[in-house]
PDB file of C-alpha atoms in Angstrom:
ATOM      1  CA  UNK A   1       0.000   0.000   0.000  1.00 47.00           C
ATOM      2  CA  UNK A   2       2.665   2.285   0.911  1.00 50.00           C
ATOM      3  CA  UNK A   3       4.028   2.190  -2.523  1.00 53.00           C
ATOM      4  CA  UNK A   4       1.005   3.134  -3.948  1.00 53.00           C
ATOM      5  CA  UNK A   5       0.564   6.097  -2.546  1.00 52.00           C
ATOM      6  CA  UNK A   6       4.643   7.522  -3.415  1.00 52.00           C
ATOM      7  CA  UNK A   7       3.141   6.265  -7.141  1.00 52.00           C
ATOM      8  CA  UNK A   8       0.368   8.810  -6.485  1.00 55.00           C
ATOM      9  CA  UNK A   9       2.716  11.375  -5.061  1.00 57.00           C
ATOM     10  CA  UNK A  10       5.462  11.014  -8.064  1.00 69.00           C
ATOM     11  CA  UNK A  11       2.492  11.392 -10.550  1.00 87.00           C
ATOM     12  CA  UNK A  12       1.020  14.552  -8.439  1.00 90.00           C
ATOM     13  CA  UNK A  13       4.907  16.226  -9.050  1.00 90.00           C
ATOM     14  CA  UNK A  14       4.922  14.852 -12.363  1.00 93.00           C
ATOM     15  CA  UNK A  15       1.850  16.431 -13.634  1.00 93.00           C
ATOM     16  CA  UNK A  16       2.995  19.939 -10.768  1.00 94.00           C
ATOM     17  CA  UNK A  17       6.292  19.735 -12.769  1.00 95.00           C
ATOM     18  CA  UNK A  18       4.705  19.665 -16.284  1.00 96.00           C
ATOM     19  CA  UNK A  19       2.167  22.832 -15.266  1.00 96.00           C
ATOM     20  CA  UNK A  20       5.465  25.058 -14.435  1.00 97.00           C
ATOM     21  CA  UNK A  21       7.139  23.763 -17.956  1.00 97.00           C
ATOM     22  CA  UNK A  22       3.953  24.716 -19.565  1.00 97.00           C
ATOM     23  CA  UNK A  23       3.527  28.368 -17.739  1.00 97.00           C
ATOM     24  CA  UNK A  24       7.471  28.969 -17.909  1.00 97.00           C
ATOM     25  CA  UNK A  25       6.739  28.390 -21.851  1.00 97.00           C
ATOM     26  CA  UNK A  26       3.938  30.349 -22.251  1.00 97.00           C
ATOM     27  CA  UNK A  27       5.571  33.602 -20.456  1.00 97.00           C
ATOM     28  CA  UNK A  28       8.396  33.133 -22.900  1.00 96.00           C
ATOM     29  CA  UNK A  29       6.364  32.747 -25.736  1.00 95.00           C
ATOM     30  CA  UNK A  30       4.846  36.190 -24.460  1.00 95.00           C
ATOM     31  CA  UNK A  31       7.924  37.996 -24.151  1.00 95.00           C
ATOM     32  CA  UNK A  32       8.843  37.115 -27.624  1.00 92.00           C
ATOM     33  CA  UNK A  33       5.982  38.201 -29.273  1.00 91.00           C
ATOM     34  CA  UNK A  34       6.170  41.581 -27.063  1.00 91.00           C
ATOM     35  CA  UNK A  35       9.587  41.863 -28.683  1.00 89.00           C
ATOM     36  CA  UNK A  36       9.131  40.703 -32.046  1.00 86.00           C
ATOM     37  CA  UNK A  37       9.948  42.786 -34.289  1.00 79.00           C
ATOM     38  CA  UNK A  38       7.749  43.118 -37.865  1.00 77.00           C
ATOM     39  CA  UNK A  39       9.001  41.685 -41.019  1.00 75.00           C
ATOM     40  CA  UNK A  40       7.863  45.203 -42.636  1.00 73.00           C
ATOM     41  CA  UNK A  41      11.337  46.836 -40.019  1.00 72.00           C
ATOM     42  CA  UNK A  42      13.603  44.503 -40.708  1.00 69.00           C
ATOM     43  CA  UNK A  43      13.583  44.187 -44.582  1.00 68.00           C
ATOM     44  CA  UNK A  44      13.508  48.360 -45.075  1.00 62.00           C
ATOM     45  CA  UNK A  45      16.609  49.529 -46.930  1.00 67.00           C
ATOM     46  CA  UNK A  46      18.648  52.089 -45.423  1.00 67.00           C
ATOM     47  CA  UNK A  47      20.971  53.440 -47.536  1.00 68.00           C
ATOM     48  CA  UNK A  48      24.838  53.443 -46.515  1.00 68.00           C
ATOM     49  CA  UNK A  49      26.499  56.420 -47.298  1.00 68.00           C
ATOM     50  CA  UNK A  50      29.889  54.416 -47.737  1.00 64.00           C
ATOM     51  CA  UNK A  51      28.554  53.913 -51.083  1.00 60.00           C
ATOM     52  CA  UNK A  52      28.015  57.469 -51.545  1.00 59.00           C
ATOM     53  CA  UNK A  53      31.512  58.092 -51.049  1.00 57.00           C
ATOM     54  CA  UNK A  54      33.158  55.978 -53.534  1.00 55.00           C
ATOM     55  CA  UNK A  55      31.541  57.758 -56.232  1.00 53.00           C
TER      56      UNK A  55
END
């Protein structure tokens, strides 16, 4: 009986365990979307005035 009831107690931190991975994975998931950054910024052309230069 008394090995039953550690079972229970492993499975109880199992599943605790697997909560916090999922939570832990949903605030980073967050914080990368808060600092995403849109495709529309990153493929703008800014011109470099090195090229300016060697004309």
């Amino acid at each position: 009986m008394g090995g039953t009831q550690r079972d229970r107690g492993t499975g109880q931190g199992e599943q605790t365990e697997a909560a916090e991975r999922e939570a832990a994975k949903q605030r980073i998931l967050a914080q990368a979307e808060a600092e995403r950054i849109p495709v529309e910024e990153t493929t703008r052309a800014v011109p470099d005035r090195r090229w300016r230069r060697e004309r």
